[in-house]
């Protein structure tokens, strides 16, 4: 007996090997802790930051990283490995760490189930497993950990119900299970856990009604059930919890109204958000008593009646007031009297009044609102009168929406003082006069909506300063003059709508320089002359509407290079000549209107021309041939068709690919066609849509990125690459996480890498390519250059991390997922090679650059090493007009073959890896 245990001890002390420990004496000691921790380490498959590298026998375990021991008994009491980017499962040996009081494993990539053995930890008080990718149900016998105070399981993939057994956790103060896939109801027993301060259930599939018992929780500070399917009314008892500070019911199916004395019953309210339910009733006047309010959001409900005039008087901390999309106001003067009281809210950043029945003139007090104001939305009301000139006081405004009212007068000259403005919506009013020259001061603007007014005159010269403009809607006004040649300078423009005005003269050839243009609508003007053949260089065009003008000449054959074209309308002009045969190659075309012109000659027979619901050719004199359904006379002589093999580039890739990987690709392609129907035509333009609070993502400054990432802290570091580091962060205006790629500019080549990536990303937009949100080129707090790109954050990390895990658990990719990923990668690359003005070869394609979003859709990222092929084989026009397109690196020969070859190797590497 003595000897055996002695031998066991020797064994234990001399070997690191776990298998030896497993047979060890089950008496719980600090040895047990060590065994358990080695088992924990063993089930970690990735430890990129080396968090567990100090876990070895030559160091006392109490000194290991992330381990804290109790002073007296030298047993482990805390495991803190938050933000370490650890991947793997949580070993069930964790249940042997019997002195544990706190487990902090949040913000890693733990997968698999929560081990039910945690229930053996009778001393456990804090369990934080949030922001991982855990699956399965919440183990119900966690309820045996009677000392539990905080359970934080938010942002995982947990399913099932909130275990009823939790009713025994009488010491529980916080329960966070938000952003999972839980279903069932909100359990009534929660009302018995009298110490509960925080209940956060947002973003699940919970249904049923709110239990009355919640009202017994007198300590409740935070109650968040937003984005579920909760129905019924809010039990009145909830409004008796006077401690309540945060009350989030947003986006459920709740009915009823808010009690009129809510502001008196809940005097401590800081955040209330009830929008997106079916609440109705009068706006509770008592809100004005809630002096600690920071954010009040009742948007998208059925509230009506006046807003109390003293609403903001005591709310010195108010940052956000969102009353949008209700029936508030009476439509007459005085509706906005409450705005006077908001001038006391010196922190106000967001004011949403859109989509109500507010009337009268915009009060002057609106110009005295906090200079912190960033978003002011007042569209879709019944405002009359002028836009107050003093609006220029609101110097920090980022978005101003006054659309859909009955505002008249001219656009105030000093609108140019709003130099931070990014979106200006004044459409759907009765504004007259011309656009003030000072608009050129708004250099940050990227969306400008002035359509449907009575504006006149020419476009101001200064417009050319708005280099970042992406969307320009000036339709339905009385603008005269010609379209300025300088329009070619706006290389960021995506949409130009000038329809229903009196623009005259001819269209400038410079339009061809707009290589990001997707929609151009200049229909119903007085334009004349020939159609600019350079339009054929706007390769991203999807919608081109030039009808009801007086264009003459023939249809430029260059239009056939607009491969993405969905709608082309040239009707009601004086166009003559034949229809370019190559237009039949436009495979996405869904609407082609050539009617009421003087076109003649043979109709093409293929592509869109086979479908009479696509083409319209009435009112042309001498067309012949075409498909029989068109009932045109036969043509006299058939010309031999010129076969123009522009597809060489495409075909060569496909043939070689097929040769190497025939079966896979066929399978993949089959699924691809099945899965993704052809692209639908782009959505109809804005119409009666009003700007919604916080809808837009904005450009950011160094300062904002600094804050978003906690000062680029290492806990937010996602990875380090050749030229850059990537951080996770949250921008103030938006709760979705972002990934910030900061370029290390001291490194040779980093600046070029930034430029290349910017250029590449500027050109591309595809669902399978990592979406850039914004770029920041600025100066950091130390005065050095700072360059960063901001991307959507990809919840599921890189393909690499999925492929290279030694686990054989459910977290591995299954065959369908692998195929889908392969398809995604193929579609992304297909787009890069064939649908960009300048084909882009990625050059750094590898699993770690393929990122997976929440739905496991793959996005190809990291374009820092991308190459642009200068010779676009598929587009002969290119050679004359690519002054704007970036050139590939000098001295780089044989653009096609070498890179395609390299690319192919990389591509097969991924495919092979995917197929295991
Ligand atoms: C620890 O836990 C594991 C599994 O949960 C078990 O097999 C083992 O016997 C336990 N005891 C010790 C002392 O390691
Ligand atoms: C154990 O970890 C310590 C601290 O990280 C390290 O200095 C030491 O070299 C490691 N020893 C072994 C045997 O790995
Ligand atoms: C266990 O505790 C003893 C006494 O405090 C200590 O000497 C020993 O190194 C500890 N063992 C481990 C594995 O940390
Ligand atoms: C909790 O349940 C699991 C299985 O569901 C079991 O393995 C474990 O021992 C249970 N814990 C306790 C403390 O009973
Ligand atoms: C749990 O982790 C989340 C995410 O990091 C954090 O916000 C929260 O404060 C943590 N809670 C506790 C009690 O540790
Ligand atoms: C602003 O607040 C002060 C006291 O805090 C109050 O006397 C004053 O009436 C308020 N002004 C408005 C416009 O409500
Ligand atoms: C335009 O901007 C300048 C500063 O760049 C400012 O001084 C001027 O007042 C602005 N003009 C108008 C009309 O807002």
Short mmCIF file of N, CA and C in Angstrom, two decimals, residues 61-177:
data_model
loop_
_atom_site.label_atom_id
_atom_site.label_comp_id
_atom_site.label_asym_id
_atom_site.label_seq_id
_atom_site.Cartn_x
_atom_site.Cartn_y
_atom_site.Cartn_z
N UNK A 61 2.17 25.27 -10.51
CA UNK A 61 0.98 25.59 -11.29
C UNK A 61 0.34 26.91 -10.88
N UNK A 62 0.57 27.31 -9.67
CA UNK A 62 0.00 28.58 -9.25
C UNK A 62 0.63 29.76 -9.99
N UNK A 63 1.76 29.50 -10.66
CA UNK A 63 2.36 30.58 -11.43
C UNK A 63 2.03 30.49 -12.93
N UNK A 64 1.28 29.49 -13.28
CA UNK A 64 0.94 29.36 -14.69
C UNK A 64 0.07 30.54 -15.14
N UNK A 65 0.23 30.84 -16.42
CA UNK A 65 -0.58 31.92 -16.98
C UNK A 65 -2.06 31.58 -16.88
N UNK A 66 -2.83 32.51 -16.35
CA UNK A 66 -4.27 32.30 -16.29
C UNK A 66 -4.74 31.52 -15.07
N UNK A 67 -3.81 31.11 -14.23
CA UNK A 67 -4.19 30.31 -13.07
C UNK A 67 -3.98 31.13 -11.80
N UNK A 68 -4.97 31.12 -10.92
CA UNK A 68 -4.81 31.78 -9.62
C UNK A 68 -5.11 30.75 -8.54
N UNK A 69 -4.28 30.73 -7.51
CA UNK A 69 -4.50 29.77 -6.44
C UNK A 69 -4.92 30.49 -5.17
N UNK A 70 -5.57 29.74 -4.32
CA UNK A 70 -5.89 30.27 -3.00
C UNK A 70 -4.60 30.29 -2.19
N UNK A 71 -4.43 31.27 -1.30
CA UNK A 71 -3.16 31.42 -0.60
C UNK A 71 -2.91 30.26 0.37
N UNK A 72 -3.95 29.86 1.06
CA UNK A 72 -3.79 28.90 2.14
C UNK A 72 -3.50 27.49 1.62
N UNK A 73 -4.38 27.00 0.77
CA UNK A 73 -4.30 25.58 0.39
C UNK A 73 -3.62 25.33 -0.94
N UNK A 74 -3.15 26.39 -1.61
CA UNK A 74 -2.46 26.22 -2.88
C UNK A 74 -3.28 25.45 -3.90
N UNK A 75 -4.59 25.59 -3.81
CA UNK A 75 -5.45 24.98 -4.84
C UNK A 75 -5.92 26.09 -5.77
N UNK A 76 -6.20 25.65 -6.97
CA UNK A 76 -6.56 26.62 -7.98
C UNK A 76 -7.96 27.17 -7.75
N UNK A 77 -8.11 28.51 -7.75
CA UNK A 77 -9.43 29.08 -7.52
C UNK A 77 -9.97 29.84 -8.73
N UNK A 78 -9.06 30.17 -9.66
CA UNK A 78 -9.54 30.93 -10.81
C UNK A 78 -8.82 30.51 -12.08
N UNK A 79 -9.58 30.34 -13.13
CA UNK A 79 -9.01 30.06 -14.45
C UNK A 79 -9.42 31.22 -15.35
N UNK A 80 -8.43 32.02 -15.74
CA UNK A 80 -8.76 33.21 -16.54
C UNK A 80 -7.95 33.20 -17.84
N UNK A 81 -8.57 32.75 -18.87
CA UNK A 81 -7.91 32.71 -20.18
C UNK A 81 -8.73 33.48 -21.20
N UNK A 82 -9.27 34.62 -20.76
CA UNK A 82 -10.10 35.38 -21.69
C UNK A 82 -9.24 35.98 -22.80
N UNK A 83 -9.85 36.23 -23.91
CA UNK A 83 -9.23 36.86 -25.09
C UNK A 83 -7.93 36.21 -25.53
N UNK A 84 -7.80 34.91 -25.47
CA UNK A 84 -6.52 34.30 -25.85
C UNK A 84 -6.58 33.64 -27.22
N UNK A 85 -7.67 33.73 -27.90
CA UNK A 85 -7.84 33.11 -29.21
C UNK A 85 -7.60 31.61 -29.17
N UNK A 86 -7.89 31.02 -28.03
CA UNK A 86 -7.75 29.57 -27.93
C UNK A 86 -8.86 28.89 -28.71
N UNK A 87 -8.52 27.81 -29.38
CA UNK A 87 -9.55 27.03 -30.05
C UNK A 87 -9.47 25.61 -29.55
N UNK A 88 -10.59 24.93 -29.62
CA UNK A 88 -10.65 23.55 -29.14
C UNK A 88 -11.88 23.38 -28.29
N UNK A 89 -11.94 22.27 -27.56
CA UNK A 89 -13.12 22.07 -26.72
C UNK A 89 -12.71 22.29 -25.26
N UNK A 90 -13.69 22.38 -24.40
CA UNK A 90 -13.41 22.54 -22.97
C UNK A 90 -13.39 21.14 -22.37
N UNK A 91 -12.25 20.74 -21.87
CA UNK A 91 -12.12 19.38 -21.34
C UNK A 91 -13.05 19.17 -20.16
N UNK A 92 -13.64 17.97 -20.07
CA UNK A 92 -14.51 17.72 -18.92
C UNK A 92 -13.72 17.52 -17.63
N UNK A 93 -12.40 17.42 -17.74
CA UNK A 93 -11.56 17.39 -16.53
C UNK A 93 -11.71 18.66 -15.71
N UNK A 94 -12.25 19.70 -16.35
CA UNK A 94 -12.41 20.96 -15.63
C UNK A 94 -13.25 20.74 -14.37
N UNK A 95 -14.08 19.69 -14.41
CA UNK A 95 -14.92 19.37 -13.26
C UNK A 95 -14.13 18.89 -12.05
N UNK A 96 -12.83 18.63 -12.22
CA UNK A 96 -12.01 18.18 -11.10
C UNK A 96 -11.32 19.33 -10.37
N UNK A 97 -11.42 20.52 -10.93
CA UNK A 97 -10.75 21.67 -10.30
C UNK A 97 -11.65 22.15 -9.17
N UNK A 98 -11.70 21.34 -8.11
CA UNK A 98 -12.82 21.47 -7.19
C UNK A 98 -12.82 22.73 -6.34
N UNK A 99 -11.72 23.49 -6.34
CA UNK A 99 -11.73 24.74 -5.58
C UNK A 99 -12.06 25.96 -6.43
N UNK A 100 -12.32 25.68 -7.72
CA UNK A 100 -12.55 26.81 -8.63
C UNK A 100 -13.72 27.68 -8.21
N UNK A 101 -13.50 28.98 -8.21
CA UNK A 101 -14.60 29.90 -7.97
C UNK A 101 -14.97 30.66 -9.24
N UNK A 102 -13.97 30.84 -10.14
CA UNK A 102 -14.26 31.63 -11.34
C UNK A 102 -13.65 30.98 -12.57
N UNK A 103 -14.43 30.93 -13.60
CA UNK A 103 -13.94 30.46 -14.91
C UNK A 103 -14.19 31.57 -15.91
N UNK A 104 -13.13 32.11 -16.45
CA UNK A 104 -13.27 33.16 -17.47
C UNK A 104 -12.64 32.67 -18.77
N UNK A 105 -13.44 32.16 -19.64
CA UNK A 105 -12.94 31.69 -20.93
C UNK A 105 -13.57 32.48 -22.07
N UNK A 106 -14.09 33.64 -21.76
CA UNK A 106 -14.81 34.40 -22.81
C UNK A 106 -13.90 34.85 -23.93
N UNK A 107 -14.50 35.07 -25.06
CA UNK A 107 -13.82 35.59 -26.25
C UNK A 107 -12.65 34.72 -26.69
N UNK A 108 -12.94 33.44 -26.85
CA UNK A 108 -12.00 32.52 -27.48
C UNK A 108 -12.76 31.81 -28.58
N UNK A 109 -12.25 30.69 -29.02
CA UNK A 109 -12.98 29.95 -30.05
C UNK A 109 -13.27 28.54 -29.57
N UNK A 110 -13.75 28.43 -28.35
CA UNK A 110 -14.09 27.11 -27.84
C UNK A 110 -15.31 26.57 -28.57
N UNK A 111 -15.25 25.30 -28.91
CA UNK A 111 -16.35 24.66 -29.62
C UNK A 111 -16.85 23.49 -28.81
N UNK A 112 -17.82 22.80 -29.34
CA UNK A 112 -18.34 21.63 -28.66
C UNK A 112 -19.27 22.02 -27.53
N UNK A 113 -19.52 21.08 -26.63
CA UNK A 113 -20.51 21.28 -25.58
C UNK A 113 -19.89 21.88 -24.33
N UNK A 114 -20.73 22.43 -23.50
CA UNK A 114 -20.28 22.86 -22.17
C UNK A 114 -20.23 21.59 -21.33
N UNK A 115 -19.06 21.21 -20.80
CA UNK A 115 -19.00 19.92 -20.09
C UNK A 115 -19.88 19.94 -18.84
N UNK A 116 -20.79 18.98 -18.71
CA UNK A 116 -21.69 18.96 -17.55
C UNK A 116 -20.92 18.76 -16.25
N UNK A 117 -19.68 18.26 -16.37
CA UNK A 117 -18.88 18.05 -15.15
C UNK A 117 -18.63 19.36 -14.40
N UNK A 118 -18.84 20.49 -15.08
CA UNK A 118 -18.70 21.76 -14.37
C UNK A 118 -19.59 21.75 -13.13
N UNK A 119 -20.64 20.96 -13.22
CA UNK A 119 -21.58 20.92 -12.08
C UNK A 119 -20.94 20.36 -10.81
N UNK A 120 -19.76 19.72 -10.94
CA UNK A 120 -19.09 19.24 -9.72
C UNK A 120 -18.43 20.39 -8.96
N UNK A 121 -18.33 21.53 -9.58
CA UNK A 121 -17.59 22.63 -8.96
C UNK A 121 -18.50 23.38 -7.98
N UNK A 122 -18.57 22.85 -6.77
CA UNK A 122 -19.57 23.38 -5.85
C UNK A 122 -19.24 24.78 -5.35
N UNK A 123 -17.97 25.22 -5.55
CA UNK A 123 -17.62 26.56 -5.09
C UNK A 123 -17.75 27.62 -6.19
N UNK A 124 -18.13 27.17 -7.39
CA UNK A 124 -18.12 28.08 -8.55
C UNK A 124 -19.08 29.26 -8.37
N UNK A 125 -18.55 30.45 -8.61
CA UNK A 125 -19.38 31.65 -8.50
C UNK A 125 -19.55 32.37 -9.83
N UNK A 126 -18.49 32.38 -10.63
CA UNK A 126 -18.54 33.09 -11.90
C UNK A 126 -18.21 32.16 -13.04
N UNK A 127 -19.09 32.08 -14.00
CA UNK A 127 -18.84 31.26 -15.16
C UNK A 127 -19.02 32.13 -16.39
N UNK A 128 -17.94 32.43 -17.06
CA UNK A 128 -18.04 33.28 -18.24
C UNK A 128 -17.49 32.55 -19.45
N UNK A 129 -18.39 32.07 -20.28
CA UNK A 129 -18.00 31.35 -21.50
C UNK A 129 -18.48 32.11 -22.73
N UNK A 130 -18.72 33.40 -22.55
CA UNK A 130 -19.34 34.16 -23.64
C UNK A 130 -18.40 34.35 -24.83
N UNK A 131 -18.98 34.68 -25.96
CA UNK A 131 -18.23 34.93 -27.19
C UNK A 131 -17.31 33.78 -27.57
N UNK A 132 -17.88 32.59 -27.62
CA UNK A 132 -17.19 31.43 -28.17
C UNK A 132 -18.12 30.83 -29.20
N UNK A 133 -17.88 29.60 -29.60
CA UNK A 133 -18.82 28.98 -30.53
C UNK A 133 -19.31 27.66 -29.95
N UNK A 134 -19.67 27.71 -28.69
CA UNK A 134 -20.15 26.51 -28.01
C UNK A 134 -21.50 26.08 -28.57
N UNK A 135 -21.70 24.78 -28.56
CA UNK A 135 -22.95 24.25 -29.09
C UNK A 135 -23.64 23.37 -28.06
N UNK A 136 -24.74 22.79 -28.45
CA UNK A 136 -25.46 21.89 -27.56
C UNK A 136 -26.30 22.67 -26.56
N UNK A 137 -26.82 21.93 -25.58
CA UNK A 137 -27.71 22.56 -24.61
C UNK A 137 -26.92 23.07 -23.39
N UNK A 138 -27.56 23.91 -22.64
CA UNK A 138 -26.97 24.36 -21.37
C UNK A 138 -27.16 23.20 -20.39
N UNK A 139 -26.08 22.64 -19.79
CA UNK A 139 -26.26 21.49 -18.89
C UNK A 139 -27.15 21.88 -17.72
N UNK A 140 -28.22 21.11 -17.53
CA UNK A 140 -29.19 21.55 -16.52
C UNK A 140 -28.65 21.35 -15.11
N UNK A 141 -27.71 20.40 -14.95
CA UNK A 141 -27.23 20.22 -13.58
C UNK A 141 -26.18 21.25 -13.16
N UNK A 142 -25.95 22.26 -14.02
CA UNK A 142 -25.21 23.44 -13.55
C UNK A 142 -25.90 24.00 -12.31
N UNK A 143 -27.17 23.67 -12.22
CA UNK A 143 -27.95 24.15 -11.08
C UNK A 143 -27.42 23.59 -9.77
N UNK A 144 -26.50 22.57 -9.85
CA UNK A 144 -25.93 22.03 -8.61
C UNK A 144 -24.85 22.96 -8.05
N UNK A 145 -24.37 23.86 -8.87
CA UNK A 145 -23.37 24.82 -8.38
C UNK A 145 -24.13 25.93 -7.65
N UNK A 146 -24.46 25.65 -6.44
CA UNK A 146 -25.39 26.52 -5.74
C UNK A 146 -24.83 27.90 -5.41
N UNK A 147 -23.52 28.01 -5.56
CA UNK A 147 -22.90 29.29 -5.23
C UNK A 147 -22.84 30.24 -6.43
N UNK A 148 -23.30 29.77 -7.59
CA UNK A 148 -23.18 30.56 -8.81
C UNK A 148 -23.84 31.93 -8.69
N UNK A 149 -23.08 32.93 -9.09
CA UNK A 149 -23.63 34.29 -9.09
C UNK A 149 -23.78 34.84 -10.51
N UNK A 150 -22.77 34.56 -11.33
CA UNK A 150 -22.81 35.09 -12.69
C UNK A 150 -22.72 33.94 -13.68
N UNK A 151 -23.70 33.82 -14.54
CA UNK A 151 -23.62 32.87 -15.65
C UNK A 151 -23.63 33.71 -16.91
N UNK A 152 -22.54 33.66 -17.65
CA UNK A 152 -22.48 34.44 -18.89
C UNK A 152 -22.17 33.49 -20.05
N UNK A 153 -23.19 33.16 -20.81
CA UNK A 153 -23.04 32.24 -21.94
C UNK A 153 -23.38 32.93 -23.24
N UNK A 154 -23.42 34.27 -23.23
CA UNK A 154 -23.86 35.02 -24.41
C UNK A 154 -22.99 34.76 -25.62
N UNK A 155 -23.59 34.92 -26.78
CA UNK A 155 -22.89 34.85 -28.07
C UNK A 155 -22.18 33.52 -28.26
N UNK A 156 -22.98 32.47 -28.27
CA UNK A 156 -22.50 31.15 -28.62
C UNK A 156 -23.52 30.53 -29.55
N UNK A 157 -23.48 29.24 -29.73
CA UNK A 157 -24.48 28.60 -30.58
C UNK A 157 -25.33 27.63 -29.79
N UNK A 158 -25.66 28.01 -28.56
CA UNK A 158 -26.38 27.08 -27.68
C UNK A 158 -27.83 26.92 -28.11
N UNK A 159 -28.34 25.72 -27.92
CA UNK A 159 -29.73 25.44 -28.28
C UNK A 159 -30.49 24.95 -27.04
N UNK A 160 -31.73 24.56 -27.24
CA UNK A 160 -32.52 24.04 -26.13
C UNK A 160 -33.13 25.16 -25.32
N UNK A 161 -33.54 24.83 -24.11
CA UNK A 161 -34.23 25.81 -23.27
C UNK A 161 -33.34 26.30 -22.14
N UNK A 162 -33.78 27.31 -21.48
CA UNK A 162 -33.10 27.72 -20.24
C UNK A 162 -33.53 26.70 -19.20
N UNK A 163 -32.57 25.93 -18.63
CA UNK A 163 -32.96 24.82 -17.77
C UNK A 163 -33.83 25.25 -16.59
N UNK A 164 -34.92 24.52 -16.38
CA UNK A 164 -35.84 24.84 -15.29
C UNK A 164 -35.13 24.70 -13.95
N UNK A 165 -34.13 23.79 -13.91
CA UNK A 165 -33.44 23.55 -12.65
C UNK A 165 -32.72 24.80 -12.13
N UNK A 166 -32.49 25.77 -13.01
CA UNK A 166 -31.81 27.00 -12.57
C UNK A 166 -32.60 27.72 -11.48
N UNK A 167 -33.83 27.32 -11.31
CA UNK A 167 -34.65 27.92 -10.26
C UNK A 167 -34.04 27.76 -8.87
N UNK A 168 -33.06 26.84 -8.73
CA UNK A 168 -32.44 26.66 -7.42
C UNK A 168 -31.21 27.54 -7.20
N UNK A 169 -30.82 28.26 -8.21
CA UNK A 169 -29.61 29.09 -8.07
C UNK A 169 -29.94 30.40 -7.35
N UNK A 170 -30.16 30.28 -6.07
CA UNK A 170 -30.73 31.42 -5.37
C UNK A 170 -29.74 32.58 -5.21
N UNK A 171 -28.44 32.33 -5.49
CA UNK A 171 -27.50 33.44 -5.35
C UNK A 171 -27.23 34.16 -6.67
N UNK A 172 -27.90 33.69 -7.72
CA UNK A 172 -27.62 34.23 -9.05
C UNK A 172 -27.94 35.73 -9.13
N UNK A 173 -26.97 36.49 -9.61
CA UNK A 173 -27.23 37.92 -9.81
C UNK A 173 -27.32 38.27 -11.30
N UNK A 174 -26.60 37.51 -12.14
CA UNK A 174 -26.60 37.85 -13.56
C UNK A 174 -26.78 36.61 -14.41
N UNK A 175 -27.67 36.69 -15.34
CA UNK A 175 -27.86 35.60 -16.28
C UNK A 175 -27.82 36.18 -17.69
N UNK A 176 -26.74 35.87 -18.38
CA UNK A 176 -26.62 36.34 -19.77
C UNK A 176 -26.63 35.12 -20.69
N UNK A 177 -27.60 35.04 -21.55
CA UNK A 177 -27.58 33.98 -22.56
C UNK A 177 -27.89 34.56 -23.94
#
